Each structure stands twice: as C-alpha cells, then as structure tokens.
PDB file of C-alpha atoms in Angstrom:
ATOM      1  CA  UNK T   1     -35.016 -16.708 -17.021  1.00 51.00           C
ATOM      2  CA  UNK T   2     -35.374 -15.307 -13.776  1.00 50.00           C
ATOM      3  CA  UNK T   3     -35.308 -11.943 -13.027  1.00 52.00           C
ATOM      4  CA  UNK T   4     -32.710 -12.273  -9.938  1.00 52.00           C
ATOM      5  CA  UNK T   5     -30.831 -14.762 -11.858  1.00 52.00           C
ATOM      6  CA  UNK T   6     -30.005 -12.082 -14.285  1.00 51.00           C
ATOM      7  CA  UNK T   7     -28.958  -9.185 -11.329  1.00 53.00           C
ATOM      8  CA  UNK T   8     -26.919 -12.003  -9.752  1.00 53.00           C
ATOM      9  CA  UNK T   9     -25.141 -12.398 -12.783  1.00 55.00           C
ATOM     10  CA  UNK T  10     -24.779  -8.844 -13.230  1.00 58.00           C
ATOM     11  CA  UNK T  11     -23.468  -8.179  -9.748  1.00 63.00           C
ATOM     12  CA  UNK T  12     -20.733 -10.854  -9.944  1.00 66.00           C
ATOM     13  CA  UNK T  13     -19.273  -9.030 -12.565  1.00 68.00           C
ATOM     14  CA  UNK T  14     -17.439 -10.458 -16.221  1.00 68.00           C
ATOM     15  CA  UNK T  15     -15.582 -12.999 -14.757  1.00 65.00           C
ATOM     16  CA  UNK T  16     -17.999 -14.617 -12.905  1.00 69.00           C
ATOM     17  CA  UNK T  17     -20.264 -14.745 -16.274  1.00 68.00           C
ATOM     18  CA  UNK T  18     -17.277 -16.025 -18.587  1.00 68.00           C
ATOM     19  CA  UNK T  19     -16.639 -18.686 -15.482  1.00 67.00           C
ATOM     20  CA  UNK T  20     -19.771 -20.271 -16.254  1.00 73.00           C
ATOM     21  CA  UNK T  21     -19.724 -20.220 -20.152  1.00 72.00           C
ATOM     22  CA  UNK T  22     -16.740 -22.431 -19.314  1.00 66.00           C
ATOM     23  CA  UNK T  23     -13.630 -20.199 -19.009  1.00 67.00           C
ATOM     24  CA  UNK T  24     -11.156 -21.286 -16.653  1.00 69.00           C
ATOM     25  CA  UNK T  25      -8.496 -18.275 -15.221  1.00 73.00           C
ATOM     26  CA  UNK T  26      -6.668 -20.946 -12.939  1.00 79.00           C
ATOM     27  CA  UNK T  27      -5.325 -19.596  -9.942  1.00 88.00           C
ATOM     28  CA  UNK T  28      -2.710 -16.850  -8.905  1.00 88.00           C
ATOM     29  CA  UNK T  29       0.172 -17.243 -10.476  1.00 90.00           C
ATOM     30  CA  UNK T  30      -0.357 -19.635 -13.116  1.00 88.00           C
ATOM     31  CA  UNK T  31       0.757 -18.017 -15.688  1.00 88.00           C
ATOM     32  CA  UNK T  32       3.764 -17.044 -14.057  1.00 90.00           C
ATOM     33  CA  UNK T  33       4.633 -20.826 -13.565  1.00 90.00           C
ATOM     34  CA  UNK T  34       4.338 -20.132  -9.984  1.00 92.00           C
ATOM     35  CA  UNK T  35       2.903 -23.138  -7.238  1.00 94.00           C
ATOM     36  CA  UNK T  36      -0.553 -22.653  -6.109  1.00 92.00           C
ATOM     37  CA  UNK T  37       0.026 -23.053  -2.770  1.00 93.00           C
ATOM     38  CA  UNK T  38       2.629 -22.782  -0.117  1.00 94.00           C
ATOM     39  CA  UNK T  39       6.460 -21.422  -0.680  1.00 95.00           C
ATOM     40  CA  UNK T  40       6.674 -19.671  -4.224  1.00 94.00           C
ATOM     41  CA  UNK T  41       3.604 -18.735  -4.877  1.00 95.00           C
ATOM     42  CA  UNK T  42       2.022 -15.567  -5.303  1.00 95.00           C
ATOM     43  CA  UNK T  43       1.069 -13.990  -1.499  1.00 96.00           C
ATOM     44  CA  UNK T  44      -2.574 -13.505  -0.549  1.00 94.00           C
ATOM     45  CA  UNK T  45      -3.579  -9.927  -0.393  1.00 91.00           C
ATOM     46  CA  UNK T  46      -4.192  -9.781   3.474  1.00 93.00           C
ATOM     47  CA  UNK T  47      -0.514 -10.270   4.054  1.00 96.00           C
ATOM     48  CA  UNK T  48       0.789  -7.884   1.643  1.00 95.00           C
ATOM     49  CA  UNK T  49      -1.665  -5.150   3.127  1.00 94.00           C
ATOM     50  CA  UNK T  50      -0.413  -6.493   6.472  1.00 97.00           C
ATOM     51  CA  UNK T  51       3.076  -5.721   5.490  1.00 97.00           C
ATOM     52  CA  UNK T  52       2.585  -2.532   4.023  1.00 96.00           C
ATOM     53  CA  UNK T  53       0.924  -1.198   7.106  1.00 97.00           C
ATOM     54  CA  UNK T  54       3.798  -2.671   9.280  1.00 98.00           C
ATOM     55  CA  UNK T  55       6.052  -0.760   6.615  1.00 98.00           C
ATOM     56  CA  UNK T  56       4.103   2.608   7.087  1.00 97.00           C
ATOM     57  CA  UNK T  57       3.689   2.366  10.833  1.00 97.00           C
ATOM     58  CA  UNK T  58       7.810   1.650  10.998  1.00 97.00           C
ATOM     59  CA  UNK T  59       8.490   5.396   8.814  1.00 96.00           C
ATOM     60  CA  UNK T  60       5.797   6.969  10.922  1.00 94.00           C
ATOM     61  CA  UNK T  61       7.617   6.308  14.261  1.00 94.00           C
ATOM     62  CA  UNK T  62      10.752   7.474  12.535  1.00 94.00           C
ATOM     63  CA  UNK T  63       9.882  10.391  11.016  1.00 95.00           C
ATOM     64  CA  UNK T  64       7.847  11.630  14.212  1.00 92.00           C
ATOM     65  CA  UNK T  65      10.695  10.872  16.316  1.00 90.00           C
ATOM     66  CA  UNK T  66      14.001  12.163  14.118  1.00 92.00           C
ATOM     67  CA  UNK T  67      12.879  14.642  12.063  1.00 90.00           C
ATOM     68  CA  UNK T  68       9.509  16.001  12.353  1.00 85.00           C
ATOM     69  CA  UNK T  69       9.740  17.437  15.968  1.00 83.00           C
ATOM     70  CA  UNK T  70       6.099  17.090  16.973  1.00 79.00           C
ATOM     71  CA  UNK T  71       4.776  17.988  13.856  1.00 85.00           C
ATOM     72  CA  UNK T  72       2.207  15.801  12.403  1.00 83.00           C
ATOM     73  CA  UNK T  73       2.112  17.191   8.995  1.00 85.00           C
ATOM     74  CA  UNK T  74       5.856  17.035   8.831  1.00 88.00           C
ATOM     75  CA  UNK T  75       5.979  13.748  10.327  1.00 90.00           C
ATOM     76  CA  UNK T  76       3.296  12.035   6.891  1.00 89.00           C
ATOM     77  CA  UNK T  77       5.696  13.942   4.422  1.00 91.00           C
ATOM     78  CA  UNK T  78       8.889  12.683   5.833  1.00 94.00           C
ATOM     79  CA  UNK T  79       7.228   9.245   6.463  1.00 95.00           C
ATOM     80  CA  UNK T  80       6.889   8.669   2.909  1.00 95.00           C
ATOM     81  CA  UNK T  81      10.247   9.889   1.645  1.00 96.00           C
ATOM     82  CA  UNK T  82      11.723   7.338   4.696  1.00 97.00           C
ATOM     83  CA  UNK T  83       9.219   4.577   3.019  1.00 98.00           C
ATOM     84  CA  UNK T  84      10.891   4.914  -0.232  1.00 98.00           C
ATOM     85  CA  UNK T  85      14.235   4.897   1.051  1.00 97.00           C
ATOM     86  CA  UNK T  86      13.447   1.854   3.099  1.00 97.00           C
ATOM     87  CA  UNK T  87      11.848   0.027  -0.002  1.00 97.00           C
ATOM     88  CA  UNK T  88      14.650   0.783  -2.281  1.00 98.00           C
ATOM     89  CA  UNK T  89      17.326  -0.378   0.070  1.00 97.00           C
ATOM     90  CA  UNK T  90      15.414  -3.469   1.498  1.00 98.00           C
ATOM     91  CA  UNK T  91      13.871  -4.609  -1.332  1.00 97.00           C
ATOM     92  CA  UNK T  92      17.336  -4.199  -3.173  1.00 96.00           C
ATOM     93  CA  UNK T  93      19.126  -5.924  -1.282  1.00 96.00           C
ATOM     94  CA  UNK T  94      17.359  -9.078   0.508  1.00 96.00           C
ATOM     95  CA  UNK T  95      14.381  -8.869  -1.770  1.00 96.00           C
ATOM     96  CA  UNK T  96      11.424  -7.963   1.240  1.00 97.00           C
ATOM     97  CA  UNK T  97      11.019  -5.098   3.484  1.00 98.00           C
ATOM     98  CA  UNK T  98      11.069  -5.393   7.067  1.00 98.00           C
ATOM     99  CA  UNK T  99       7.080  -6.082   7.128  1.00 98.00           C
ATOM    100  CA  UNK T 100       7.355  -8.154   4.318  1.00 98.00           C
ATOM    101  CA  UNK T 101      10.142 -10.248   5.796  1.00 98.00           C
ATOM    102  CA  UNK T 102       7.639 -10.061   9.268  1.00 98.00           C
ATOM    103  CA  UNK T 103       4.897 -11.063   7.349  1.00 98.00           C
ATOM    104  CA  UNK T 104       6.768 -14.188   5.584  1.00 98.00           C
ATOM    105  CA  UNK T 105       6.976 -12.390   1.763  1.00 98.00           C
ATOM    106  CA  UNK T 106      10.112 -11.471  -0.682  1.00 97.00           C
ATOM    107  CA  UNK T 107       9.534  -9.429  -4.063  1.00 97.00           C
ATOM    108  CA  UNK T 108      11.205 -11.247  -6.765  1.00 97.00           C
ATOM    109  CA  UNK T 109      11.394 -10.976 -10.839  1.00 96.00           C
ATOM    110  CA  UNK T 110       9.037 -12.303 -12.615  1.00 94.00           C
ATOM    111  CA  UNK T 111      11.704 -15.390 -13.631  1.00 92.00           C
ATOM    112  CA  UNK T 112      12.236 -16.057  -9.763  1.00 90.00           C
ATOM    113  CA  UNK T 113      15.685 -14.030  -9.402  1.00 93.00           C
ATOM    114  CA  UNK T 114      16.267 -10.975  -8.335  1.00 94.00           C
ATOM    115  CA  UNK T 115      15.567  -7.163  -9.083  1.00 95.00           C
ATOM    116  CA  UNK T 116      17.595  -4.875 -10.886  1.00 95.00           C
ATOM    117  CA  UNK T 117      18.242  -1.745  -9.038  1.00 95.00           C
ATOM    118  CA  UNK T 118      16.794   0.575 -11.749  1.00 96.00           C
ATOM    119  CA  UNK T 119      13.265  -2.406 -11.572  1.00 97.00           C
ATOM    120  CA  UNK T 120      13.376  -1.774  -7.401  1.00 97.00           C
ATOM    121  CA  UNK T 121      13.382   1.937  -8.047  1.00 97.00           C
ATOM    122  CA  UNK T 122      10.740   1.958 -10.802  1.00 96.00           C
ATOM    123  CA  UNK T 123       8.848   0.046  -8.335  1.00 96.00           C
ATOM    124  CA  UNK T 124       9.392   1.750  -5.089  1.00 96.00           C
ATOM    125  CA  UNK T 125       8.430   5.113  -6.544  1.00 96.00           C
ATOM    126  CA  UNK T 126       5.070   3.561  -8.024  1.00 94.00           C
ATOM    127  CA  UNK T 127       4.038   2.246  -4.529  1.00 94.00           C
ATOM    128  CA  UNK T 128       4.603   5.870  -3.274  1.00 94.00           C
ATOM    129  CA  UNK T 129       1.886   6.865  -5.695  1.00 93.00           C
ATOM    130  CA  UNK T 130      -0.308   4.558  -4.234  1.00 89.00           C
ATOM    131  CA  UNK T 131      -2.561   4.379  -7.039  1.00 83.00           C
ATOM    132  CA  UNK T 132      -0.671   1.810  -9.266  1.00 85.00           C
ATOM    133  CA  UNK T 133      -0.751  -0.236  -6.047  1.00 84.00           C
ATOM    134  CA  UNK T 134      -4.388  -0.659  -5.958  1.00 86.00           C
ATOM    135  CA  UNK T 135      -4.719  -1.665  -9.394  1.00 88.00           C
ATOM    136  CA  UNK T 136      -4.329  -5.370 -10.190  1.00 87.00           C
ATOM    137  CA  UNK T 137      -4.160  -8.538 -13.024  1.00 88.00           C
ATOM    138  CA  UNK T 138      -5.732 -11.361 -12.869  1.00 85.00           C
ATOM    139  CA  UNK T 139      -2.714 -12.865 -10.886  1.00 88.00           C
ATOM    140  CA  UNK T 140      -2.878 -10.396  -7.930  1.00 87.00           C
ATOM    141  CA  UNK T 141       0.362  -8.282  -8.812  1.00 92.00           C
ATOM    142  CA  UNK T 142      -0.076  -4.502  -8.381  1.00 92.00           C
ATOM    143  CA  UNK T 143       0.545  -1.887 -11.623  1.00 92.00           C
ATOM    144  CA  UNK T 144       3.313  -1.551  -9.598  1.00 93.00           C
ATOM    145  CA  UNK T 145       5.148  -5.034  -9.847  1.00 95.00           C
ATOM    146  CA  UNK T 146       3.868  -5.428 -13.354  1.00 94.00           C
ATOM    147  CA  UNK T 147       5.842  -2.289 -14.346  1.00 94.00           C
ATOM    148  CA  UNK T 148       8.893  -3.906 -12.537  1.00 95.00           C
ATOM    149  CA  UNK T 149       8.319  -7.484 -13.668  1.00 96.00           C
ATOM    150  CA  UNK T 150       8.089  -8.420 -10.200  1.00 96.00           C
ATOM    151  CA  UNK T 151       6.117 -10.314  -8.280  1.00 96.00           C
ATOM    152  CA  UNK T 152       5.014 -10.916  -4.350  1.00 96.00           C
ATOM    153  CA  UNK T 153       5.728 -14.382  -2.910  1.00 97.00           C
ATOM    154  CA  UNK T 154       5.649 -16.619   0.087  1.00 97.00           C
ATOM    155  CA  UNK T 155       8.822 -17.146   1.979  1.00 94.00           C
TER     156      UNK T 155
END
C-alpha cells in the first residue's frame, strides 16, 4: 500500500474509511424520514449560519440603540439576553426567527409539528451557550435541536 494512500485515509477521517468498506450514512435527514432535497428537508449549514448572523446583527442594533447607551460591552450582554427573548417568542410561535424566516427555514419537532414551549426554551437557552450549537449528528442538527427533538428545515 502506498504510503499517501494511507495519510489520505487518515486525513478524511472514520467516515470516509467506513464509506469505502461499504457503509452507507444516506443523506441528511434520512433517518428522520425527512426529503433529501427541496421543502422539508433538513437546511444546509450555510443558511442556518446565515440566519443566525442575521439574528445576532438584529439584537445588536437593538441593544446598542435602546438600552446600552453607547456602550459596547453593555450593548454584547444585552444583545444576547434580546436573542433569547427573540428565539423563544419567534420560534414559539411561527416556528423560525426573523433570519430564519429571511433565510427560507422553520424549526420544527422531530415528527414535523410543532414545539412545546418548555422544548423552545430548552432550546433557546442551549443556542445561547453556543457550544451545543457547534456540535452535530450525522444529520446536521445541533446538540441543541437534538436536546429539543427539533430539527432545521426548508420553507
């Protein structure tokens, strides 16, 4: 075998080794039931990043201008107070935030309905610890919407 066969294979990482002993993972989704493409299925990682950003940048420009009164500092700690509030009340209600809903996504349950209240708050408060956020299945979801039984899909 060849040596840079063997630090390819080592570089792609477990999945890409179990791909070619003959595994198949599917696609996003799958085993949610959920359509590979188009409206329903699971939404590509770009747009929920999009989203978020659109999310953050929206309870930035309100914290800076009602409550932080020039102060930067102030402004990021308010922001993110303002972000869960938004989440929680956007989310619960219509199912997407208003970068979400920009961005053509809605956060259901995993069985297609909708969230509990107590599942959007569980949820909201995990995406303000970031962390859960940036870790994710095999389907795309987030700690975060795993916890919740949720999921991110196309409009």
């Amino acid at each position: 075998m060849d040596n840079r066969q063997v630090i390819g294979s080592w570089l792609s990482g477990p999945r890409a080794a179990a791909e070619e002993m003959g595994a198949d993972f599917g696609y996003r989704g799958k085993r949610l039931g959920l359509p590979e493409h188009g409206p329903g299925s699971v939404a590509p990682l770009g747009r929920r990043f999009g989203a978020l950003f659109i999310d953050w940048a929206l309870c930035l420009l309100i914290a800076y201008g009602l409550f932080a009164r020039g102060d930067q500092q102030a402004a990021g700690n308010w922001a993110l107070g303002i972000f869960f509030v938004l989440s929680v009340l956007t989310v619960g209600t219509i199912g997407c935030t208003p970068g979400k809903r920009i961005l053509g996504i809605r956060v259901v349950a995993e069985n297609g309905g909708r969230l509990t209240f107590g599942r959007v708050i569980v949820r909201s408060a995990l995406v303000c610890l970031v962390i859960p956020a940036l870790v994710w299945d095999r389907d795309g979801r987030g700690l975060h919407d795993r916890l919740a039984r949720a999921v991110q899909v196309r409009i």
